[in-house]
mmCIF file of C-alpha atoms and ligand atoms in Angstrom:
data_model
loop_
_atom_site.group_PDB
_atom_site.id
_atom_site.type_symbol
_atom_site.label_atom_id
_atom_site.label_comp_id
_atom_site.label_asym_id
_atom_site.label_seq_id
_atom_site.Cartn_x
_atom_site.Cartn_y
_atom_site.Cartn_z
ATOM 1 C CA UNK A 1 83.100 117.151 98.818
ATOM 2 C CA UNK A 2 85.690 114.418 99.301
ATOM 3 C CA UNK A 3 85.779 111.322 97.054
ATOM 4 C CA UNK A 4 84.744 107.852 97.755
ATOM 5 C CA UNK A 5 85.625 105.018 95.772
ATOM 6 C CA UNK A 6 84.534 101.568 95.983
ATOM 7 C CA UNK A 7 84.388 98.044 93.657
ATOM 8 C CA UNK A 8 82.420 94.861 93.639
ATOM 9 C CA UNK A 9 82.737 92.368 91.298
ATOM 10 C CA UNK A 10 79.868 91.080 89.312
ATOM 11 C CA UNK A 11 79.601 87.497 91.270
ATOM 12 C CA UNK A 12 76.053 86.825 90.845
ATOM 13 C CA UNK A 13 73.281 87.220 93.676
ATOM 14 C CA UNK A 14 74.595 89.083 96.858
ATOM 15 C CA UNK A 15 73.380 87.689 100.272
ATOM 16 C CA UNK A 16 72.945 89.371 103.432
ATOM 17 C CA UNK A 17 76.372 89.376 104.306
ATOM 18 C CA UNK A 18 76.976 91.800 101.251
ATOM 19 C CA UNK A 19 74.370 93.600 101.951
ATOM 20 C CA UNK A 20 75.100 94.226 106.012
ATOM 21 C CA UNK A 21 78.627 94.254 105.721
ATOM 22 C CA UNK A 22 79.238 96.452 102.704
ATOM 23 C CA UNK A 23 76.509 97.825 100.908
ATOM 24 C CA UNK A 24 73.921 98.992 103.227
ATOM 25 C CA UNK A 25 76.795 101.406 104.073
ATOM 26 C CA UNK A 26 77.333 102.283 100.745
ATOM 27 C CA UNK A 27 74.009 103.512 100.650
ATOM 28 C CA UNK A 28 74.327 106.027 103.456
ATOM 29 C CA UNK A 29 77.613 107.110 102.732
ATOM 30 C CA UNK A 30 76.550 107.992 99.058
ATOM 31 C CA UNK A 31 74.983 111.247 100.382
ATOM 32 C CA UNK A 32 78.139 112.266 102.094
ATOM 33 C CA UNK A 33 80.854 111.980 99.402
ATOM 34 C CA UNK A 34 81.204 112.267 95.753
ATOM 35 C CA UNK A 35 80.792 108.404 95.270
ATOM 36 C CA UNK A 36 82.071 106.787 92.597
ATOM 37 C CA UNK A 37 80.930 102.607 92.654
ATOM 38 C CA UNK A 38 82.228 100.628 90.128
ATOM 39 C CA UNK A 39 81.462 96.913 88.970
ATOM 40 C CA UNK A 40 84.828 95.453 88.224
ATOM 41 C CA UNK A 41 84.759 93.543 85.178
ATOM 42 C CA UNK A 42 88.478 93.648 84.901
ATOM 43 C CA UNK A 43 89.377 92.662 88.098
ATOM 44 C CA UNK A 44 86.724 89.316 87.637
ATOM 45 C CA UNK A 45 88.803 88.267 84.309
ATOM 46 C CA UNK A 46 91.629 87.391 86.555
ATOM 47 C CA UNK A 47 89.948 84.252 86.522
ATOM 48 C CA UNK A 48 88.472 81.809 84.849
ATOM 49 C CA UNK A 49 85.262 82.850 83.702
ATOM 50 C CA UNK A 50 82.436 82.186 81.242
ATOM 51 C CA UNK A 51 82.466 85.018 78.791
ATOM 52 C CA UNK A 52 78.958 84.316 77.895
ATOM 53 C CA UNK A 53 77.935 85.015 81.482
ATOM 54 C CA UNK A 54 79.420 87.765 81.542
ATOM 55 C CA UNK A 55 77.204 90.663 80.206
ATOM 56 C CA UNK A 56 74.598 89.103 82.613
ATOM 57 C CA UNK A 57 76.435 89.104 85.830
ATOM 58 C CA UNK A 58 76.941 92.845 85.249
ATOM 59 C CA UNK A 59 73.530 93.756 84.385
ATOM 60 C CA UNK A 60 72.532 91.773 88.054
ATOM 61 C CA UNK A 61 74.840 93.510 89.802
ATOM 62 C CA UNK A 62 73.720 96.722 88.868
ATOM 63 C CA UNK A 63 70.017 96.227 89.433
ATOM 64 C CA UNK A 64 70.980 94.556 92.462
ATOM 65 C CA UNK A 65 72.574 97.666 93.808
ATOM 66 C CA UNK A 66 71.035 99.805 92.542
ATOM 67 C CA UNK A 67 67.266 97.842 94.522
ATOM 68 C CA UNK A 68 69.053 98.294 97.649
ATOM 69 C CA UNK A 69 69.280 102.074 97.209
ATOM 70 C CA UNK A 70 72.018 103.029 95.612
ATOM 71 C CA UNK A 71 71.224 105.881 93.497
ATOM 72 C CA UNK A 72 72.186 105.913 89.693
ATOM 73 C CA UNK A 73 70.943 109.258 88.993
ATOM 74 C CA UNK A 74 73.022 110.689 91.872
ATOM 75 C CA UNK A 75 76.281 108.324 92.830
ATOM 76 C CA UNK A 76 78.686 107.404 89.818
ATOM 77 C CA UNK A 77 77.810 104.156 89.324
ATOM 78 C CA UNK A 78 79.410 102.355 86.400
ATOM 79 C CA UNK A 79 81.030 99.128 84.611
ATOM 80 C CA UNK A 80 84.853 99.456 85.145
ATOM 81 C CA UNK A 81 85.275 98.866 81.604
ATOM 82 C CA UNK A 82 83.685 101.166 80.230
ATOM 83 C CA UNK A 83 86.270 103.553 81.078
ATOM 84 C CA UNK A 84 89.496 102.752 79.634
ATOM 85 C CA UNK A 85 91.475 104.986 81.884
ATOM 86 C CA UNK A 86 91.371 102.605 84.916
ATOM 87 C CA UNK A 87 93.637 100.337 82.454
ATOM 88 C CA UNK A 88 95.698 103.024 80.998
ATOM 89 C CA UNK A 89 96.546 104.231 84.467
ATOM 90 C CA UNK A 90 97.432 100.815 85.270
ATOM 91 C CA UNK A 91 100.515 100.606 83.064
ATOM 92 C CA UNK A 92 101.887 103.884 84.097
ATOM 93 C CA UNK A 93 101.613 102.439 88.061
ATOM 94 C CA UNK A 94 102.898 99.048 86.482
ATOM 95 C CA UNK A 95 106.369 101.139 86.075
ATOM 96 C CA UNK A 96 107.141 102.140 89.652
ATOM 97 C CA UNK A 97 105.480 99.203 91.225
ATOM 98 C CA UNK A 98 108.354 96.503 92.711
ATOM 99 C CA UNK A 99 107.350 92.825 91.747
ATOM 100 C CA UNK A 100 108.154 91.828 94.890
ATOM 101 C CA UNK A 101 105.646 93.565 96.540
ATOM 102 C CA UNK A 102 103.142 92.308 94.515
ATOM 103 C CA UNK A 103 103.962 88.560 95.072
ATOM 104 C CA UNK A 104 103.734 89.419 98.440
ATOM 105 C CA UNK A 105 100.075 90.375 98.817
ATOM 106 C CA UNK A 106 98.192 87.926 100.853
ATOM 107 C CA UNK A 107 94.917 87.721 98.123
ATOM 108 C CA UNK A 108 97.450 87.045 95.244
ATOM 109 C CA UNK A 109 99.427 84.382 97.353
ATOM 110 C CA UNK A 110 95.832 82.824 98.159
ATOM 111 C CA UNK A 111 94.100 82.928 94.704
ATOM 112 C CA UNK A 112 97.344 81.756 93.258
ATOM 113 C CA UNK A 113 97.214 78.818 95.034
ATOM 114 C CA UNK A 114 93.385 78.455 94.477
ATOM 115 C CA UNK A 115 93.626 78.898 90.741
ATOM 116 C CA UNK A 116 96.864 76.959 89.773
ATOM 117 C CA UNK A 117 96.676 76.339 86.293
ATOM 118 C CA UNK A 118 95.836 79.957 85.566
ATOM 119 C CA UNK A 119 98.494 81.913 87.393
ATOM 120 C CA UNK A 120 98.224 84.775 84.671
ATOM 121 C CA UNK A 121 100.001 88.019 85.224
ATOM 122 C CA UNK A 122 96.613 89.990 85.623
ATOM 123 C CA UNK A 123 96.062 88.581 88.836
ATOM 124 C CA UNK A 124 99.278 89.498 90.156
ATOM 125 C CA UNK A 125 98.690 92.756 88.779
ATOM 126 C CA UNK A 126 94.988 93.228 90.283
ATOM 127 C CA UNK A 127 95.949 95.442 93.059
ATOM 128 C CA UNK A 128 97.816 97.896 90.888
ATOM 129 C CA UNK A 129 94.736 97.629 89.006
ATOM 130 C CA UNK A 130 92.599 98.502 91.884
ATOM 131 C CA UNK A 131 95.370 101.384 92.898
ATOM 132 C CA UNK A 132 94.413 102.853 89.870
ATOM 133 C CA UNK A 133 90.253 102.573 90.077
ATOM 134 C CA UNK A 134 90.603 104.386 92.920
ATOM 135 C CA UNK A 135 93.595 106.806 92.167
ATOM 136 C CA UNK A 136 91.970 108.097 88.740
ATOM 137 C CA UNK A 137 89.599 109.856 91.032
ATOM 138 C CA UNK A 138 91.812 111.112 93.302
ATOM 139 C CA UNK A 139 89.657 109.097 95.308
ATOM 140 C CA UNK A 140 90.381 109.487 99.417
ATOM 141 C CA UNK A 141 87.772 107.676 101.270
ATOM 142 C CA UNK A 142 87.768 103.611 100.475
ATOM 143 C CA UNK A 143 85.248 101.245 102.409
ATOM 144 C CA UNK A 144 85.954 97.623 101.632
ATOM 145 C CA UNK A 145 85.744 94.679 104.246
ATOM 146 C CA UNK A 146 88.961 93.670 106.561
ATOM 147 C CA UNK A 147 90.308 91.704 103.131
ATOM 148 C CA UNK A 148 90.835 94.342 100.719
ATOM 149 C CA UNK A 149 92.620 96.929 103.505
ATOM 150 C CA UNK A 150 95.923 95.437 102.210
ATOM 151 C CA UNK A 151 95.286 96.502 98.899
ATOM 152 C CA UNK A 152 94.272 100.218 100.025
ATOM 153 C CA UNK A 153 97.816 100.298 101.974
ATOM 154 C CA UNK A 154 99.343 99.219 98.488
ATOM 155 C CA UNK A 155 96.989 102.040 97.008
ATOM 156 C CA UNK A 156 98.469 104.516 99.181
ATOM 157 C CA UNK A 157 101.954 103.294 98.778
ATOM 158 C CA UNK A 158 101.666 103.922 95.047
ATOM 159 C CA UNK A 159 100.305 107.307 95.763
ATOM 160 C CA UNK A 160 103.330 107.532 97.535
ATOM 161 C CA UNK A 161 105.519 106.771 94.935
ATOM 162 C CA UNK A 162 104.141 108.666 91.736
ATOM 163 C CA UNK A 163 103.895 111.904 94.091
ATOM 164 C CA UNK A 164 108.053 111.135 95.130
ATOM 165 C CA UNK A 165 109.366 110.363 91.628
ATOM 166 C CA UNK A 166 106.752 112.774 89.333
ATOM 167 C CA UNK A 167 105.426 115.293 91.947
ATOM 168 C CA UNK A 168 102.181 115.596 93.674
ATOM 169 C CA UNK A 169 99.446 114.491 92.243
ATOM 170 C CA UNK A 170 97.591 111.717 94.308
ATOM 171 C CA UNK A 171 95.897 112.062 97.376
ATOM 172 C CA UNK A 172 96.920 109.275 100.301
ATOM 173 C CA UNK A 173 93.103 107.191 100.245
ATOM 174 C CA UNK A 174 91.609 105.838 103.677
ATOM 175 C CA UNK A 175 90.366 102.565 103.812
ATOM 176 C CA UNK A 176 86.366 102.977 105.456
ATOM 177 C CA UNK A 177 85.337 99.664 107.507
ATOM 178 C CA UNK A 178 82.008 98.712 108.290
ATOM 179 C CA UNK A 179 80.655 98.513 111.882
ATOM 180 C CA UNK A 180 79.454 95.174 110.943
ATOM 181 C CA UNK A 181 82.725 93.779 108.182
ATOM 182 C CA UNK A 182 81.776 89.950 109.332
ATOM 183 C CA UNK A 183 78.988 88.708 108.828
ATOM 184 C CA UNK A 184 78.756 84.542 109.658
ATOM 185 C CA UNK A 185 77.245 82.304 107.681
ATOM 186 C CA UNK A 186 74.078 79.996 108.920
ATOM 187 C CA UNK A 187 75.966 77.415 110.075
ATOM 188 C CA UNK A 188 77.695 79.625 112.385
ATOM 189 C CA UNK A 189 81.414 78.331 111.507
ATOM 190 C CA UNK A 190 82.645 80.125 108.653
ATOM 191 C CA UNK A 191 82.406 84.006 107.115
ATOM 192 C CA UNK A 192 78.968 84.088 105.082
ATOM 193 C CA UNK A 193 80.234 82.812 101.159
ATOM 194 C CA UNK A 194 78.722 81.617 98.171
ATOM 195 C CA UNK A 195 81.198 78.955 98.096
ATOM 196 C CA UNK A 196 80.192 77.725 101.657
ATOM 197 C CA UNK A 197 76.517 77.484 100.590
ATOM 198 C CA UNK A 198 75.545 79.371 103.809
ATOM 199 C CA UNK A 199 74.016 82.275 103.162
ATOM 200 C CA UNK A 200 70.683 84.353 102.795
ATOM 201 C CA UNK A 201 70.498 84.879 99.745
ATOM 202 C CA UNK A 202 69.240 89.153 99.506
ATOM 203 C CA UNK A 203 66.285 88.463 97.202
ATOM 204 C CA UNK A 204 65.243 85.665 98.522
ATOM 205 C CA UNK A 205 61.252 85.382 99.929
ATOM 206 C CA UNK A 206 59.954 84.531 102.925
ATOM 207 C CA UNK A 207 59.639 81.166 102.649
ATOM 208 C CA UNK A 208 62.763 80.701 101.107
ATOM 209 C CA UNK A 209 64.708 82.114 103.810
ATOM 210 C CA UNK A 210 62.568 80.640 106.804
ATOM 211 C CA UNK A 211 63.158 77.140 105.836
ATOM 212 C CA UNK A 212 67.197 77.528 105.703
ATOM 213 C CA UNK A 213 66.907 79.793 109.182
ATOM 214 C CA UNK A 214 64.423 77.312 111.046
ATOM 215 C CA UNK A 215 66.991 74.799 110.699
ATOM 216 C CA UNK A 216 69.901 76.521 111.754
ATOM 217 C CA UNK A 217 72.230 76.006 114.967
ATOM 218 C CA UNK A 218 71.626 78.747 117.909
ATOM 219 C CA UNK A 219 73.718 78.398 121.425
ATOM 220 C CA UNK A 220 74.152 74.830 122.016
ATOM 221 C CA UNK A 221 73.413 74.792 125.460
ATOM 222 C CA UNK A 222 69.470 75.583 125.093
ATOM 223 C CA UNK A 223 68.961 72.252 124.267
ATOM 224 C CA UNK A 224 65.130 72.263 125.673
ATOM 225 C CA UNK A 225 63.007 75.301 125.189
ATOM 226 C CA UNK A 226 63.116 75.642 129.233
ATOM 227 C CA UNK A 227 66.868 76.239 128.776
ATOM 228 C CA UNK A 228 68.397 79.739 129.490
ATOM 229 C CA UNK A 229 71.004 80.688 126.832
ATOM 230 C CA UNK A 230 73.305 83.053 126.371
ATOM 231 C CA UNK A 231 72.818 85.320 123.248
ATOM 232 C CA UNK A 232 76.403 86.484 122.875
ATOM 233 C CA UNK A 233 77.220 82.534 121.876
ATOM 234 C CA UNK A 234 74.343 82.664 119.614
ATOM 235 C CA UNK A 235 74.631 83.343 116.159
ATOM 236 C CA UNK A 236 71.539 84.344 115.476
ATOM 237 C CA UNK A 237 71.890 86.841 118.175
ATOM 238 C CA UNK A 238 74.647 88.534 116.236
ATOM 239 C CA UNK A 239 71.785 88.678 112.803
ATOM 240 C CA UNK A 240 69.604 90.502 115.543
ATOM 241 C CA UNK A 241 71.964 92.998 115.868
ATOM 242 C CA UNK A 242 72.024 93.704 111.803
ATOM 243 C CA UNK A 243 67.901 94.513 111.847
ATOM 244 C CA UNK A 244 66.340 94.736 115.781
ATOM 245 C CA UNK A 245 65.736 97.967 116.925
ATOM 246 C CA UNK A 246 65.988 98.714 120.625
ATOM 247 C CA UNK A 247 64.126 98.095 122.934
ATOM 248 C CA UNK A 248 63.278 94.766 121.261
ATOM 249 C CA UNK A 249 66.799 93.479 121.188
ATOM 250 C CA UNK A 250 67.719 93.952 124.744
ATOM 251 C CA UNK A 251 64.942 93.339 125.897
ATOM 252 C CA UNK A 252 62.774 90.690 124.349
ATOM 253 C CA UNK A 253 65.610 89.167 122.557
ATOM 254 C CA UNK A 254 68.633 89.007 125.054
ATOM 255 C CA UNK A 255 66.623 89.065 128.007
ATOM 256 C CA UNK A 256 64.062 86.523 126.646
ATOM 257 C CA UNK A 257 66.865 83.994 126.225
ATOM 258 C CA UNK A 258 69.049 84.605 128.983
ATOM 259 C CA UNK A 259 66.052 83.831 130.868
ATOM 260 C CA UNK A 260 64.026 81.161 128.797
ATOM 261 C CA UNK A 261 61.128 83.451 128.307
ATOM 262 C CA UNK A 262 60.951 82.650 124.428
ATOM 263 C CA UNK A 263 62.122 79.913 122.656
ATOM 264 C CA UNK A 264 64.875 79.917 119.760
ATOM 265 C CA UNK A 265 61.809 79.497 116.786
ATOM 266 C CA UNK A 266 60.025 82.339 118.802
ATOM 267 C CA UNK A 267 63.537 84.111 118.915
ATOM 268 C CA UNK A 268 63.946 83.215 114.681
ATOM 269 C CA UNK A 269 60.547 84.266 113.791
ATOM 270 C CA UNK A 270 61.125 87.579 115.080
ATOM 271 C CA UNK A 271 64.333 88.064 113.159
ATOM 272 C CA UNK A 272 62.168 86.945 110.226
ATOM 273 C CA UNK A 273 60.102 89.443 110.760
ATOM 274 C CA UNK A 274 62.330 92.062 110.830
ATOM 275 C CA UNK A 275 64.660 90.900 107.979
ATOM 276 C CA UNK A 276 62.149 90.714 105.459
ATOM 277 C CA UNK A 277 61.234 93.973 106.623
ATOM 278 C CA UNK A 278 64.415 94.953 105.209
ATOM 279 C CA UNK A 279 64.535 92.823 102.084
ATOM 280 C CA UNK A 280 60.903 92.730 101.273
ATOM 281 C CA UNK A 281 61.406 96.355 99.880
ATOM 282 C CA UNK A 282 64.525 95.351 98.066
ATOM 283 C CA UNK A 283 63.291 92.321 96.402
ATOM 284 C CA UNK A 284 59.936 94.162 94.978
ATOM 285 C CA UNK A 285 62.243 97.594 93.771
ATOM 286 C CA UNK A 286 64.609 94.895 91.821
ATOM 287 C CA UNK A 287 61.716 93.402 90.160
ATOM 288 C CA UNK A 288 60.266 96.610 89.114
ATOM 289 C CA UNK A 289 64.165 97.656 87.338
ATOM 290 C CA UNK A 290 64.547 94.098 86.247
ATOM 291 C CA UNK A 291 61.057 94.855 84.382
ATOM 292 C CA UNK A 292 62.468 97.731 82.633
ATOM 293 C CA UNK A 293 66.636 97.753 82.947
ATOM 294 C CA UNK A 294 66.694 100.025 79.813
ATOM 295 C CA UNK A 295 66.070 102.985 82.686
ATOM 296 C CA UNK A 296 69.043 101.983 84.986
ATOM 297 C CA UNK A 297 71.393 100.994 81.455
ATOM 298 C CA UNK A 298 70.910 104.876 80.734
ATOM 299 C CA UNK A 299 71.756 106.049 84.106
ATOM 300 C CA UNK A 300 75.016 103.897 83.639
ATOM 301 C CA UNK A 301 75.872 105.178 80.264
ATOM 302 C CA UNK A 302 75.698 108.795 81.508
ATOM 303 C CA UNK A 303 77.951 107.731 84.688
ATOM 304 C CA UNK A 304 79.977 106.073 82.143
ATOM 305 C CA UNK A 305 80.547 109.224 79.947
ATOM 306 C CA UNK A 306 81.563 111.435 83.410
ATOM 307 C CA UNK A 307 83.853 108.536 84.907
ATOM 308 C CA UNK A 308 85.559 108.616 81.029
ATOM 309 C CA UNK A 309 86.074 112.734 81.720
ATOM 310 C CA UNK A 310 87.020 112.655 85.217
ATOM 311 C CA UNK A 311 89.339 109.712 84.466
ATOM 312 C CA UNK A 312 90.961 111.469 81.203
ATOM 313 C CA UNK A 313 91.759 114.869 83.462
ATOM 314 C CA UNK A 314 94.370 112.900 85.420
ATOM 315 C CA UNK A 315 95.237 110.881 82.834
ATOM 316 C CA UNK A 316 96.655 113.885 80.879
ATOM 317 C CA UNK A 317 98.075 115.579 84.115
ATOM 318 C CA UNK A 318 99.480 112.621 84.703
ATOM 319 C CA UNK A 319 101.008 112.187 80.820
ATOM 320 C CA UNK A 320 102.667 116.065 81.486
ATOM 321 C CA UNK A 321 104.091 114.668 84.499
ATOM 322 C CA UNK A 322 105.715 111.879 82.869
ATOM 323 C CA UNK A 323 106.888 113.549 80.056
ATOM 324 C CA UNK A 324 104.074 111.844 77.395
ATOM 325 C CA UNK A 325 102.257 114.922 76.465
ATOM 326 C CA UNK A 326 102.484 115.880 72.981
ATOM 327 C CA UNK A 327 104.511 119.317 73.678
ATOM 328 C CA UNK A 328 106.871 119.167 71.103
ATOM 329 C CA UNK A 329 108.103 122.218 70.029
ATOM 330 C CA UNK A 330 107.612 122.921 66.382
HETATM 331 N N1 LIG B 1 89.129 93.974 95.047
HETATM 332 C C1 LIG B 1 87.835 94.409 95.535
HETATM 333 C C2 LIG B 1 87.097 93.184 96.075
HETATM 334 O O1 LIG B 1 87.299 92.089 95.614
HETATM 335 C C3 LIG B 1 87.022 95.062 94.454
HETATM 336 C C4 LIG B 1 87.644 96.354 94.009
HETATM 337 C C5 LIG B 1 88.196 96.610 92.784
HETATM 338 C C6 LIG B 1 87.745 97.539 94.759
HETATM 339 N N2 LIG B 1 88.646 97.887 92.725
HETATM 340 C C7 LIG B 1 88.397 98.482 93.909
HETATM 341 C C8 LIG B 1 87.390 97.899 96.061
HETATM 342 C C9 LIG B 1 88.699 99.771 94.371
HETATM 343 C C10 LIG B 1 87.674 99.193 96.504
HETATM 344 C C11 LIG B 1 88.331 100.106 95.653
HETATM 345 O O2 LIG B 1 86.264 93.336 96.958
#
């Protein structure tokens, strides 16, 4: 079976754009590939952060992930930290890696600028960190959204570069994109964020979710409900897409506003409908591990314990490699 890697960092409550974009593929690929998932502690200390908040944002994103169906018992999922090999392995990449190249990464550049009084040298760093989640398992398949494909180039370019100077040890990883990697936000202008305040949030009811959807913009031109619109300049259309199952999108969605034969709240409902026939599921399974998280902390400490023995197998190949293996002759 070929290996998948993939990280998230524990940010809190995951909307629908997480969820469509990224981990509802996660879910289906996990029965393909040896899949590893990690929850990237280290990578979220590049940051500021609340170290109070911290043990709790994990412990979310787990249950989180694993209510939307990804498997504890079955996929590796763990807390990045809890292996120390990702951070070993990131000093021995630390020694081939040009600084140049890292100052010239486009998320560095960006955070750098976003976080100016804390340009520390773990966020330049972070993608060699990253290189080295993924290249511990000799991982080959990547998915991660349009932003983080620069960072599996710089993966492979490391691979590259151990295998040239040490011999060959690391397979050349494929970033994976979703069908779906952007996902708008409700107001229809920007990529679905936390920080824009315009999204669904994944556990959120009914209720919750109709009153921020019954006020949001469709295509402008249906002004009146006897106007025809067109759904491919609607974004509400493109949330269709995520849950509608033929023949109801072509047909009574499309066609029903091309033609003004339902109205956008008719057209909204229906996606409500259909939505929560996605979360509803979801929401009640993260309740039920949130009730009792001591089941899903022992799945983790078990993925923990085989990410720590996969990990130290290339740790110590790599070591031999390198000339750090304790072969003295005596
Ligand atoms: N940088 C990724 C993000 O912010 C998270 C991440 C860390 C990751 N390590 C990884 C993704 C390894 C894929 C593979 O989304």
């Amino acid at each position: 079976m070929k290996v998948l890697f993939t990280g998230i960092q524990p940010t809190g409550l995951l909307h629908i754009g997480n969820y469509f974009g990224a981990v509802r593929n996660w879910v289906s690929l996990q029965h393909q590939y040896r899949t590893y998932i990690s929850v990237v502690d280290l990578h979220a200390i590049t940051i500021q952060y609340e170290p109070r908040e911290m043990p709790g944002a994990v412990q979310e994103m787990v249950l989180q992930l694993a209510a939307c169906g990804i498997d504890p018992e079955k996929t590796l999922l763990f807390v990045q930290s809890e292996v120390p090999g990702h951070a070993d392995l990131t000093w021995t990449f630390n020694t081939i890696t040009p600084l140049g190249e890292l100052e010239r990464m486009t998320q560095f550049k960006d955070k750098s600028a976003q976080h100016r009084k804390n340009v520390n040298v773990g966020l330049l760093d972070y993608p060699v960190l990253q290189a080295a989640d993924i290249l511990i398992y000799k991982g080959e398949v990547v998915p991660v959204g349009e932003d983080q494909v620069q960072h599996v180039e710089f993966t492979r370019e490391v691979a590259r570069r151990f295998n040239a100077r040490y011999g060959d040890t690391f397979p050349e990883c494929e970033a994976l994109l979703t069908a779906s990697p952007r996902i708008m936000g409700l107001d229809g202008q920007a990529k679905m964020s936390k920080s824009k305040d315009n999204t669904i949030g994944l556990l959120e009811t009914r209720e919750e979710v109709w009153a921020k959807l019954s006020v949001a913009p469709t295509d402008p031109a249906r002004v009146r409900r006897s106007d025809p619109g067109t759904p491919e300049k609607c974004n509400i259309y493109s949330y269709h897409k995520l849950v509608t199952p033929e023949p109801q999108l072509s047909q009574t969605v499309a066609q029903g506003c091309r033609t003004a034969g339902i109205g956008c709240i008719d057209c909204k409902k229906l996606f409500l409908d259909n939505l929560m026939k996605e979360l509803d599921p979801i929401r009640e399974r993260y309740g039920q591990l949130a009730a009792r998280p001591e089941k899903v902390r022992e799945a983790l400490d078990a993925n923990a314990a085989t990410c720590r023995a996969d990990a130290g197998r290339t740790i110590l190949e790599v070591k031999e490699k390198m000339g750090l293996a304790r072969t003295w002759k005596i």
